[in-house]
Short mmCIF file of C-alpha atoms in Angstrom, two decimals:
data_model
loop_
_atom_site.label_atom_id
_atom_site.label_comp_id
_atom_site.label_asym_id
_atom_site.label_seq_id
_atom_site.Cartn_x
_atom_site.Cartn_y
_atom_site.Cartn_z
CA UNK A 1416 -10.42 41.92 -22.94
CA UNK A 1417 -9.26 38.60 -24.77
CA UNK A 1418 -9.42 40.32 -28.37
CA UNK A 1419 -6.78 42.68 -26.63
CA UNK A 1420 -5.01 39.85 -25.38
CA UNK A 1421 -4.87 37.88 -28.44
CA UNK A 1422 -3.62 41.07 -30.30
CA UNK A 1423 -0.71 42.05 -27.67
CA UNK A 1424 0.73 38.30 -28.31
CA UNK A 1425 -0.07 38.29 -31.70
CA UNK A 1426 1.94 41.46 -31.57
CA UNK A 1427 4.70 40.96 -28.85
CA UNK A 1428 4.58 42.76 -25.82
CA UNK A 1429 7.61 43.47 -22.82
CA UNK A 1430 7.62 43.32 -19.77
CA UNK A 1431 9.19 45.92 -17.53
CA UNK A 1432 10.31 46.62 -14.19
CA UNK A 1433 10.84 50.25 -12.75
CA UNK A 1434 13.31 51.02 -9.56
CA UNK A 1435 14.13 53.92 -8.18
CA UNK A 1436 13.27 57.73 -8.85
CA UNK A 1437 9.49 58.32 -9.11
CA UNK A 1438 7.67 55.36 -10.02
CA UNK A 1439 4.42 57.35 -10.06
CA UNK A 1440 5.91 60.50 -12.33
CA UNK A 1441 6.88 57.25 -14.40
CA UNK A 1442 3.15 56.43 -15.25
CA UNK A 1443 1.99 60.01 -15.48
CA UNK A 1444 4.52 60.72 -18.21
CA UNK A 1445 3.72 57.63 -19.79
CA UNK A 1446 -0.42 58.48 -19.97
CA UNK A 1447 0.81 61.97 -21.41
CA UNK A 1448 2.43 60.45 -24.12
CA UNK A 1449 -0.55 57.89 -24.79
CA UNK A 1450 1.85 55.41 -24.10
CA UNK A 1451 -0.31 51.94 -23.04
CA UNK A 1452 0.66 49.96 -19.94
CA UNK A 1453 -1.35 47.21 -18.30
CA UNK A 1454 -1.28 44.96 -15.51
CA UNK A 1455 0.74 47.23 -13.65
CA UNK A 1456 2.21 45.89 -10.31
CA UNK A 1457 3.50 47.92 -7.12
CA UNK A 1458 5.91 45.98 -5.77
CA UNK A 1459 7.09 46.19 -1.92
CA UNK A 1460 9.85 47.99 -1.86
CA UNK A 1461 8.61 51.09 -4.63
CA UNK A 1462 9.19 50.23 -7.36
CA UNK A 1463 6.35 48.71 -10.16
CA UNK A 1464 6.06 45.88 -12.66
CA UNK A 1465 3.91 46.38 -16.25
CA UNK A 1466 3.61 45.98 -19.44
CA UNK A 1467 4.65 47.36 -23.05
CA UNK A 1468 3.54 46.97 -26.51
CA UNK A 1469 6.87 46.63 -28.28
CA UNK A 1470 6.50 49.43 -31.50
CA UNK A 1471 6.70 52.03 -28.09
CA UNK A 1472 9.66 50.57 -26.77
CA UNK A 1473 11.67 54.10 -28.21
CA UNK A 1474 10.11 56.22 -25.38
CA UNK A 1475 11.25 54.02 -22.71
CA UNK A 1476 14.40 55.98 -22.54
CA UNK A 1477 13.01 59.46 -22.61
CA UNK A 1478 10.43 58.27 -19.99
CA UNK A 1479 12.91 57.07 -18.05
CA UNK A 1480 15.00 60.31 -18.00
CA UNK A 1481 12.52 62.48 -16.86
CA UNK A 1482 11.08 60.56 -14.06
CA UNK A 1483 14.59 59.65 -12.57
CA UNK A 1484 13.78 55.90 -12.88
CA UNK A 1485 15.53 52.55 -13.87
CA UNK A 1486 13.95 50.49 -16.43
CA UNK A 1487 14.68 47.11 -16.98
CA UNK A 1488 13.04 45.02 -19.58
CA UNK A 1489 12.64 41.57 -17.56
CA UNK A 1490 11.05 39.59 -20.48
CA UNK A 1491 9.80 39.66 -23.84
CA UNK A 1492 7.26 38.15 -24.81
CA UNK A 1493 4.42 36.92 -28.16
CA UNK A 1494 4.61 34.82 -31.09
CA UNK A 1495 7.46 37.53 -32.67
CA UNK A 1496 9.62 36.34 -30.18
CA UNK A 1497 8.35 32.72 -29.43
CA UNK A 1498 9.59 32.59 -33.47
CA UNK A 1499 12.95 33.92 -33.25
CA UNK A 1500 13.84 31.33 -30.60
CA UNK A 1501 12.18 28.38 -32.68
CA UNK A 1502 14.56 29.06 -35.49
CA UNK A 1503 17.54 29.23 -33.52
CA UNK A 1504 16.17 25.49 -32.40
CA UNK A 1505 15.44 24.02 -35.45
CA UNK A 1506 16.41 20.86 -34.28
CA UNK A 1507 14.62 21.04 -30.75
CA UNK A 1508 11.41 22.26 -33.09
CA UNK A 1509 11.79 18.83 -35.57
CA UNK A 1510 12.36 16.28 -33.12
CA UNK A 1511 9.58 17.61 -31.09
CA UNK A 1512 7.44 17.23 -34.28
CA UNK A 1513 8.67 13.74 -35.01
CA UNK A 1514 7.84 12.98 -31.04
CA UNK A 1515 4.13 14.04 -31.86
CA UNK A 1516 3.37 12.28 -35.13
CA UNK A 1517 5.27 9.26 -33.90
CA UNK A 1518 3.06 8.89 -30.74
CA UNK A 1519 -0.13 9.64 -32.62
CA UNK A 1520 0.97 7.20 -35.44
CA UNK A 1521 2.24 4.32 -32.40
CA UNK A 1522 -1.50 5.06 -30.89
CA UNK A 1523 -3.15 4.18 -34.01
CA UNK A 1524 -2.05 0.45 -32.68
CA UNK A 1525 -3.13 -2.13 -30.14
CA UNK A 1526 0.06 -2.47 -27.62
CA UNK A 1527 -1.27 -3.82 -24.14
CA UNK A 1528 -4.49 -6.51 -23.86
CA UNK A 1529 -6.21 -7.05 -20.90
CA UNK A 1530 -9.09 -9.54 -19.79
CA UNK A 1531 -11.43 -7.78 -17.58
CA UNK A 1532 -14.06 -9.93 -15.78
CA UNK A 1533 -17.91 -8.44 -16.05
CA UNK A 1534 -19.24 -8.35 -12.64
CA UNK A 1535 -18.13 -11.47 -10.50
CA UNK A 1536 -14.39 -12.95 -10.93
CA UNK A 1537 -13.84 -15.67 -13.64
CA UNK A 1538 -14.59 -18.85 -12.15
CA UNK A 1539 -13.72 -21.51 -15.27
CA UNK A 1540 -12.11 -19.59 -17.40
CA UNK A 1541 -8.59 -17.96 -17.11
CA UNK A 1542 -7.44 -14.91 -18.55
CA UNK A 1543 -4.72 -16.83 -20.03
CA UNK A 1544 -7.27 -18.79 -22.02
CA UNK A 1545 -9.16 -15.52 -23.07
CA UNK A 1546 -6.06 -14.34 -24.10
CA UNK A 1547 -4.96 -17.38 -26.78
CA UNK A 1548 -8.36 -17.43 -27.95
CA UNK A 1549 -8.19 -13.46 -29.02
CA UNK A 1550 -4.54 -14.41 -30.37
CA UNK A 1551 -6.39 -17.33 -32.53
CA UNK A 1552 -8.62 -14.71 -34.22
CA UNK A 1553 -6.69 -12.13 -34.59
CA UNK A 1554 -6.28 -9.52 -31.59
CA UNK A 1555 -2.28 -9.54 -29.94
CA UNK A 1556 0.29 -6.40 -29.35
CA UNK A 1557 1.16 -4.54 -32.67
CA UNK A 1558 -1.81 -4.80 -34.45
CA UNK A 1559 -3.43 -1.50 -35.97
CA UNK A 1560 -6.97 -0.61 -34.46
CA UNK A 1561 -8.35 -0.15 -38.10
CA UNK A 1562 -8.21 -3.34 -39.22
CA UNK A 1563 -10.02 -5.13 -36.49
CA UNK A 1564 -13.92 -5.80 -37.04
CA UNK A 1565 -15.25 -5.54 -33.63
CA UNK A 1566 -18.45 -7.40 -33.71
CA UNK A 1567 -16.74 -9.67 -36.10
CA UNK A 1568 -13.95 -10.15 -33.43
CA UNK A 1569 -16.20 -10.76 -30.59
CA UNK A 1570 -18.30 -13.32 -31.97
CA UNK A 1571 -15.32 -15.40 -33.37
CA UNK A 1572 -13.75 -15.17 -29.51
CA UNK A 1573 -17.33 -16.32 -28.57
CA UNK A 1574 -17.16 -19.67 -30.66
CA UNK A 1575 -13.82 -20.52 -28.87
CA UNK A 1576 -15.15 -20.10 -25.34
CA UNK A 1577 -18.57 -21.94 -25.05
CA UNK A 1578 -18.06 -21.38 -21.66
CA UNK A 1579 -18.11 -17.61 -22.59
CA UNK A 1580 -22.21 -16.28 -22.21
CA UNK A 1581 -20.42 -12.75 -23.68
CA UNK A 1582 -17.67 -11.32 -24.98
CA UNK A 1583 -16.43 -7.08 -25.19
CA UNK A 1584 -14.04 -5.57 -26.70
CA UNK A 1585 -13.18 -2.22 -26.43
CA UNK A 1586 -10.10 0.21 -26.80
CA UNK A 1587 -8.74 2.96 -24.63
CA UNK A 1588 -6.19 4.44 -26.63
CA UNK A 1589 -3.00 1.95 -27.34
CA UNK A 1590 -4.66 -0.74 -24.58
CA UNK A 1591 -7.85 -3.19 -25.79
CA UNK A 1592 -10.20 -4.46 -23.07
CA UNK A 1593 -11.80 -7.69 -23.09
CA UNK A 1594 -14.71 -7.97 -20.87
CA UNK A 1595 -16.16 -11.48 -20.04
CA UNK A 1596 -19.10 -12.71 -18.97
CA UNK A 1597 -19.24 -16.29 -17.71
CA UNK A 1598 -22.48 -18.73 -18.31
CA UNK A 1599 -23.86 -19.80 -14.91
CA UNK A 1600 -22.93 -22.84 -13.45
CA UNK A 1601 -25.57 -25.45 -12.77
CA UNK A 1602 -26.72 -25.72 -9.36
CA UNK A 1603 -24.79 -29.08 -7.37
CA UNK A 1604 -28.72 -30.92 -7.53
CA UNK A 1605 -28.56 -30.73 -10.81
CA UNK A 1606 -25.55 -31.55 -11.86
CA UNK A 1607 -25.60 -34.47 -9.71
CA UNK A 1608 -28.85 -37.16 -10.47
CA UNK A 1609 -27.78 -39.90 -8.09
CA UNK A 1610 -29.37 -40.88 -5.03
CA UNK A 1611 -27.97 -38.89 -1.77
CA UNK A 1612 -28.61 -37.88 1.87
CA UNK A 1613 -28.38 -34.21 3.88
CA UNK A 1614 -26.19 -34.16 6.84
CA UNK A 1615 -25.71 -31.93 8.97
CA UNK A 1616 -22.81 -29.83 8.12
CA UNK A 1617 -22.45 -28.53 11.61
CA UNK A 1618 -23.80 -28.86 15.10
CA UNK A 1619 -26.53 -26.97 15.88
CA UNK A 1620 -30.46 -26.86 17.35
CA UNK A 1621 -32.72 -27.34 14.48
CA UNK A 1622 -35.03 -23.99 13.76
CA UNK A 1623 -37.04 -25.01 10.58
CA UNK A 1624 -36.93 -27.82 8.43
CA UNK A 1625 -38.81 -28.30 4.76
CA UNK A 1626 -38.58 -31.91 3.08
CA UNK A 1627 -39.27 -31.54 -0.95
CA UNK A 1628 -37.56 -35.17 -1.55
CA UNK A 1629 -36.89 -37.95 0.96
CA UNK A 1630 -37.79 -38.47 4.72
CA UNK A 1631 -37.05 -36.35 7.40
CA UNK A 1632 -34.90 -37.96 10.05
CA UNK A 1633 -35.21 -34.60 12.67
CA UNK A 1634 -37.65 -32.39 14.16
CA UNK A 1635 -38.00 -28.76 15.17
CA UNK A 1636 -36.14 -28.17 18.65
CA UNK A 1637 -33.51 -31.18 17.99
CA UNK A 1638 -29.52 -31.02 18.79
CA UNK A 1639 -27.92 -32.52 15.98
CA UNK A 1640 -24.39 -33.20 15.32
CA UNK A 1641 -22.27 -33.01 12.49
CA UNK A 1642 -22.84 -35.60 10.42
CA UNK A 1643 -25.92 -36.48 11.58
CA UNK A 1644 -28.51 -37.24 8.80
CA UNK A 1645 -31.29 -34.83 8.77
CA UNK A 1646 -33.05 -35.67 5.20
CA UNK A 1647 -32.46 -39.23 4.73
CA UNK A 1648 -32.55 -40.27 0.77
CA UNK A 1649 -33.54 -43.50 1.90
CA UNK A 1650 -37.25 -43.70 2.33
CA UNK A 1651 -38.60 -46.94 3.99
CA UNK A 1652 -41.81 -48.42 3.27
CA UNK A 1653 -44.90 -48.17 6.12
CA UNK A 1654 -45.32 -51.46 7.76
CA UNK A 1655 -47.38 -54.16 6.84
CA UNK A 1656 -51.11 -53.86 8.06
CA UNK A 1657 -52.50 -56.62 9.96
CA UNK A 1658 -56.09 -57.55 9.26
CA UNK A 1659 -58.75 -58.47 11.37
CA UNK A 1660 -58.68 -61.98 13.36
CA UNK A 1661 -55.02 -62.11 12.92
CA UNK A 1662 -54.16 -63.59 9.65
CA UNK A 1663 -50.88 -62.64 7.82
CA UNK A 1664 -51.65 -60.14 5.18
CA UNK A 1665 -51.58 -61.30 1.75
CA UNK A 1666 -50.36 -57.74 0.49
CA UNK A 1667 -46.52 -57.87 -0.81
CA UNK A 1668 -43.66 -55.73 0.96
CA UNK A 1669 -43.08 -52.91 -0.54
CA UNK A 1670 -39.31 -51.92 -1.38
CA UNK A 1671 -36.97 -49.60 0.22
CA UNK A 1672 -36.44 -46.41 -2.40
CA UNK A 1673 -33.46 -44.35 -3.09
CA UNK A 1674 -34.04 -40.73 -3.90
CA UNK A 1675 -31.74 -37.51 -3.93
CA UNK A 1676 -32.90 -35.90 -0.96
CA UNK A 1677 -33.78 -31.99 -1.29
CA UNK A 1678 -34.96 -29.72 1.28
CA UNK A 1679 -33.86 -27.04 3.46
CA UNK A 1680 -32.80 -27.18 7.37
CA UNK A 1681 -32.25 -23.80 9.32
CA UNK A 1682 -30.44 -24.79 12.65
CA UNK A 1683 -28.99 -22.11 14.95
CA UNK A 1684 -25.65 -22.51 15.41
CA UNK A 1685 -22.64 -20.54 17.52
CA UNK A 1686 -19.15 -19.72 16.83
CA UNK A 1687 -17.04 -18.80 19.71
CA UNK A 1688 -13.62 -17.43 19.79
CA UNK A 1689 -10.70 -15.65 21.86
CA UNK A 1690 -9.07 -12.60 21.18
CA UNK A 1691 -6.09 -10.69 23.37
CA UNK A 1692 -4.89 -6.96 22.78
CA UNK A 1693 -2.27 -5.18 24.81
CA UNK A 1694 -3.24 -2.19 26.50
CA UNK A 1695 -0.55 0.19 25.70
CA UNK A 1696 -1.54 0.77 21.92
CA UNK A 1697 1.16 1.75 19.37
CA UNK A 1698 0.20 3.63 16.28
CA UNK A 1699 1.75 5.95 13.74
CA UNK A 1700 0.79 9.61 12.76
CA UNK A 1701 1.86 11.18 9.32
CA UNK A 1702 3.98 14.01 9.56
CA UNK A 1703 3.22 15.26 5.92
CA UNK A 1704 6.36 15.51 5.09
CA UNK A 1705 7.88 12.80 1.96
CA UNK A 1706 10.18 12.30 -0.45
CA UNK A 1707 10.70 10.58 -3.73
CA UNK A 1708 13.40 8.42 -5.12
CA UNK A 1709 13.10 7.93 -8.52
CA UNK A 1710 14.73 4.84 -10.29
CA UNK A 1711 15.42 3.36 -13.46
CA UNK A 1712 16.02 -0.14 -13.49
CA UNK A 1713 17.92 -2.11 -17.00
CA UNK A 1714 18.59 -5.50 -17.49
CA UNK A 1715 18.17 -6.01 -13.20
CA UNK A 1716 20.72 -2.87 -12.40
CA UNK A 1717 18.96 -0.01 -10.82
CA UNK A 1718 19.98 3.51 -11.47
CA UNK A 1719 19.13 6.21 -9.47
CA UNK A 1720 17.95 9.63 -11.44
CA UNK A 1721 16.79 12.09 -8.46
CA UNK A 1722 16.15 11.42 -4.41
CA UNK A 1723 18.12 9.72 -1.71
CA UNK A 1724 19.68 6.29 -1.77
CA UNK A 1725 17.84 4.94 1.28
CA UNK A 1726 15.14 6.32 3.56
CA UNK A 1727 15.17 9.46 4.87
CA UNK A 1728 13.76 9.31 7.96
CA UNK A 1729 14.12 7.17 11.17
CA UNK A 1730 9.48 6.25 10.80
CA UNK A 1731 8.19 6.17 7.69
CA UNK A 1732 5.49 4.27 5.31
CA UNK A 1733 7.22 3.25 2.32
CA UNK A 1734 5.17 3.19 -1.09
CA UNK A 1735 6.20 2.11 -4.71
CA UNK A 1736 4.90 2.33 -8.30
CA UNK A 1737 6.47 0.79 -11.13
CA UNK A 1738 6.03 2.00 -14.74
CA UNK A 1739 7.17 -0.52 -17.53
CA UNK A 1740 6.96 0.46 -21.10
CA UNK A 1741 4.42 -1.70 -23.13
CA UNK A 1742 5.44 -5.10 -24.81
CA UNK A 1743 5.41 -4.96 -28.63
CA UNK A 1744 5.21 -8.58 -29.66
CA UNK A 1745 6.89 -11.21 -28.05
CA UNK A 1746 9.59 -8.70 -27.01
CA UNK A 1747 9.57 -6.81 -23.72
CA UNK A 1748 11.42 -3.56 -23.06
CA UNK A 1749 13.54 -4.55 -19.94
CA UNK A 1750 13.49 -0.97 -18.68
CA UNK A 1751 10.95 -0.01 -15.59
CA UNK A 1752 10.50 3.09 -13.80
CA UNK A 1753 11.02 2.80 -9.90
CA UNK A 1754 8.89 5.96 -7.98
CA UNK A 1755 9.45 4.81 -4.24
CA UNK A 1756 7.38 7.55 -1.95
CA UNK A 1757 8.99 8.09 1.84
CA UNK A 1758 6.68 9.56 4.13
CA UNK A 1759 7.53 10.22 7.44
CA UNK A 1760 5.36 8.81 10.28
CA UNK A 1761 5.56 9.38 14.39
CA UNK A 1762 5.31 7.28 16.63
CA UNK A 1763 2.81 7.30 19.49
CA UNK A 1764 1.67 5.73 22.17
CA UNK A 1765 -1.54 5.18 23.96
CA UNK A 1766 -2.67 3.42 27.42
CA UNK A 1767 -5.96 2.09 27.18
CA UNK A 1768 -8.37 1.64 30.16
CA UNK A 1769 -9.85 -1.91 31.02
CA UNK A 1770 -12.97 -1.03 29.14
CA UNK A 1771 -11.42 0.74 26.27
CA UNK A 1772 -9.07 -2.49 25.75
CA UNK A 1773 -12.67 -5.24 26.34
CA UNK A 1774 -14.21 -3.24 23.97
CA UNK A 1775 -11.69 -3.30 21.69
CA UNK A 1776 -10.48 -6.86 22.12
CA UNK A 1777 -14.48 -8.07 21.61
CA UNK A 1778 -14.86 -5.47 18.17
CA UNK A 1779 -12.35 -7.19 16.48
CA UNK A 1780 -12.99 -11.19 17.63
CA UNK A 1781 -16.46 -10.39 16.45
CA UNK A 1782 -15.43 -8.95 12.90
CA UNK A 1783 -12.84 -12.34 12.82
CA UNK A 1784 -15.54 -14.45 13.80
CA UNK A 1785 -18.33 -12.59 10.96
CA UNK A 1786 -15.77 -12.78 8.27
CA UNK A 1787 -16.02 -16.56 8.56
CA UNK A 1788 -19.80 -16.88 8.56
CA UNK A 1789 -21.07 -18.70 5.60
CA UNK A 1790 -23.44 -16.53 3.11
CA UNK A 1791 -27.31 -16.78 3.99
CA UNK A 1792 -26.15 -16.55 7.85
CA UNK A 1793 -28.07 -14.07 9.54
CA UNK A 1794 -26.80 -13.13 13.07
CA UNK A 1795 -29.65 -13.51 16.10
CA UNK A 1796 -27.23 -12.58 18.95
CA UNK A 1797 -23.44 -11.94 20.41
CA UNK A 1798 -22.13 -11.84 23.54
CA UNK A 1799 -18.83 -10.73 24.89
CA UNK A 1800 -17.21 -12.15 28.29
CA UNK A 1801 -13.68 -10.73 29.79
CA UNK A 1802 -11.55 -13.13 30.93
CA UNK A 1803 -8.85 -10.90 32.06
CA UNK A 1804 -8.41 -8.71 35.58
CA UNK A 1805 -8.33 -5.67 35.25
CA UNK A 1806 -4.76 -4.76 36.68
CA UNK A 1807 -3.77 -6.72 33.93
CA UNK A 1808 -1.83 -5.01 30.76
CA UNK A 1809 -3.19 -8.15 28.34
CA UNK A 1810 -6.35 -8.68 28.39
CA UNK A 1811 -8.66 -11.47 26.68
CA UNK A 1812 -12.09 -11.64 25.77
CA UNK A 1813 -13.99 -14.89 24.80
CA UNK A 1814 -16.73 -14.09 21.96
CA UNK A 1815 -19.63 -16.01 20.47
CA UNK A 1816 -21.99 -15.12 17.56
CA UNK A 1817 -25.02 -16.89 17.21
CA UNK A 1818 -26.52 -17.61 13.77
CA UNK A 1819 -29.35 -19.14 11.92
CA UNK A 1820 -28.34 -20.75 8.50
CA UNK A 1821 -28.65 -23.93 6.36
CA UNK A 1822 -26.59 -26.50 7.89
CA UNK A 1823 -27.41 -28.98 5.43
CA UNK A 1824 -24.64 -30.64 2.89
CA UNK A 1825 -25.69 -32.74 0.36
CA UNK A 1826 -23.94 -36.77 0.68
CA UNK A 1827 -23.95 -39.23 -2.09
CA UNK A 1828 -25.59 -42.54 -1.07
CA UNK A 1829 -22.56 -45.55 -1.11
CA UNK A 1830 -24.05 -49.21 -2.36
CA UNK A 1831 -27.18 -49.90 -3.51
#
């Protein structure tokens, strides 16, 4: 029961161990004398492991005698005797208790900062500049959590960074967080007023076209090259009507216009590309065994504490994690904490067959090829061709992706 628990360390309590003789004529004489032992363990070769409240300990010898056995007490154990060493360590015991009030008292302050970006990456800011505006109103290494007004905080960080649509602050134990949220950028048409052109950003076979603002230049089913203008911000005045019983009209020209042209073109367009693999694949298999090195590095001079110099084994996968004590201030602690991780790896090898290694060769081309794509693309088709024999250990593979995107870029119009 835990209330029995709590009383037999409360208490104090031994643990025994009984060899030899008869461990069983051990307990019996032990129940006759309403002796109490718990948790009692037979061991493999006889002889049993238990437990003893300590205010019985003067029958152990008695028990002992008439039974035939050994007893050994292996361990004592409760607050009685958790006490007795404490005071012999009354120096392990105060240091320990400065340790604790000294970390609670150092986490009562703000030691690392960091400048966490909400959602998408910073794009105009920097976290350096996040940083010096924080430092302006207040916020830097050393200061105590207590006396910073959060909201207050915030909103003064927020006057500083107009490019800032929101600021957060908030703590997680010695380290403070600043999340940022930047204001969205204009789109490029409106940023820009002048008058301008779309070209064709790439070749391709016009899909779909929609003119909002100046005069198409292509049609549905076209080839167009790069370059080529497909929504020209030029429009051009109709010709001049001529009336009945051929007399020049009296009507005046009408002028050229410059506009910004807007509109969307949808072309399909294909990437192609080449890709070899060997067919005798190499790869490594983890053996589960490691090891650690652990290191202490001061002032640039590494010191080893536990774990082999170099690695251990002939294949392995080598991983490190460094652990620097925080900066107070301007001052940083030039001591890190080197854990390098060896694990052992095996090497293997595999022959691949002619289809195994085209099908392989055309996966990965077509990822390469994909990662490249710009966004909106949507991929229509793909097609893989070997160009390889098949008694051949490299082979090759040509690829191509076909896609339907906007291929229009928008061109400032030069002159007037």
């Amino acid at each position: 029961m835990p209330w029995r628990s709590i009383m037999n360390n409360l208490e104090g309590y031994l643990l025994l161990e009984v060899r030899g003789g008869d461990p069983e004529k051990f307990l019996n004489e032990a129940l006759a004398a309403n002796i109490t032992l718990w948790d009692i363990v037979f061991n493999k070769d006889g002889g049993i492991q238990a437990k003893m409240r300590v205010d019985e300990i003067h029958a152990l010898r008695s028990l002992a005698h008439r039974s035939g056995c050994r007893v050994r007490i292996v361990d004592k154990r409760g607050w009685p005797f958790y006490g007795r060493r404490l005071r012999r360590r009354q120096v392990l015991v105060a240091g320990s208790l400065f340790f604790l009030l000294a970390v609670y008292f150092l986490s009562t302050f703000v030691w690392v900062i960091h400048v966490r970006p909400e959602g998408e990456p910073l794009k105009v800011l920097t976290p350096e500049q996040v940083l010096a505006a924080a430092r302006a109103e207040g916020l830097q290494p050393g200061i105590r959590k207590s006396a910073i007004d959060v909201r207050v905080l915030e909103e003064g960080i927020e006057r500083r960074l107009p490019q800032a649509a929101w600021i957060g602050i908030r703590f997680r134990g010695t380290l403070a967080e600043i999340a940022v949220v930047e204001k969205a950028a204009a789109p490029p048409e409106e940023r820009e007023t002048g008058p301008a052109s779309i070209v064709a950003a790439k070749d391709g076979v016009i899909k779909d076209i929609l003119v909002i603002d100046g005069e198409g230049r292509v049609k549905v089913g076209d080839t167009v090259r790069r370059g080529e203008i497909l929504i020209s911000g030029l429009i051009l005045p109709p010709g001049p009507e001529q009336p009945q019983g051929g007399a020049p009209s009296s009507q005046p020209l009408q002028e050229p216009r410059l506009v910004r042209a807007r509109g969307e073109v949808k072309a399909r367009v294909w990437y192609e590309g080449e890709k070899s693999v060997e067919r005798r694949r190499i790869f490594t298999v983890p053996t589960g065994r490691h090891q650690e090195t652990i290191t202490v590095q001061i002032v640039g001079r590494r010191y080893i504490i536990k774990g082999p110099e170099g690695p251990p084994y002939a294949h392995y996968h080598r991983e490190n994690k460094v652990v620097a004590l925080p900066s107070w201030r301007n001052f940083i602690v030039p001591v890190e904490l080197i854990i390098t991780t060896y694990s052992e790896v095996q090497i293997n090898s595999r022959q691949l067959s002619y289809e195994e290694a085209v099908r392989t060769a055309g996966e990965e081309i077509l990822a390469e090829l994909k990662r490249k794509l710009p966004p909106g693309a949507v991929v229509t088709g793909e097609k893989i061709i070997p160009i390889s024999k098949p008694e051949e250990e490299t082979v090759r593979v040509r690829a191509w992706i076909e896609t339907e995107e906007d291929i229009g870029q928008v061109v400032p119009l030069g002159g007037g």
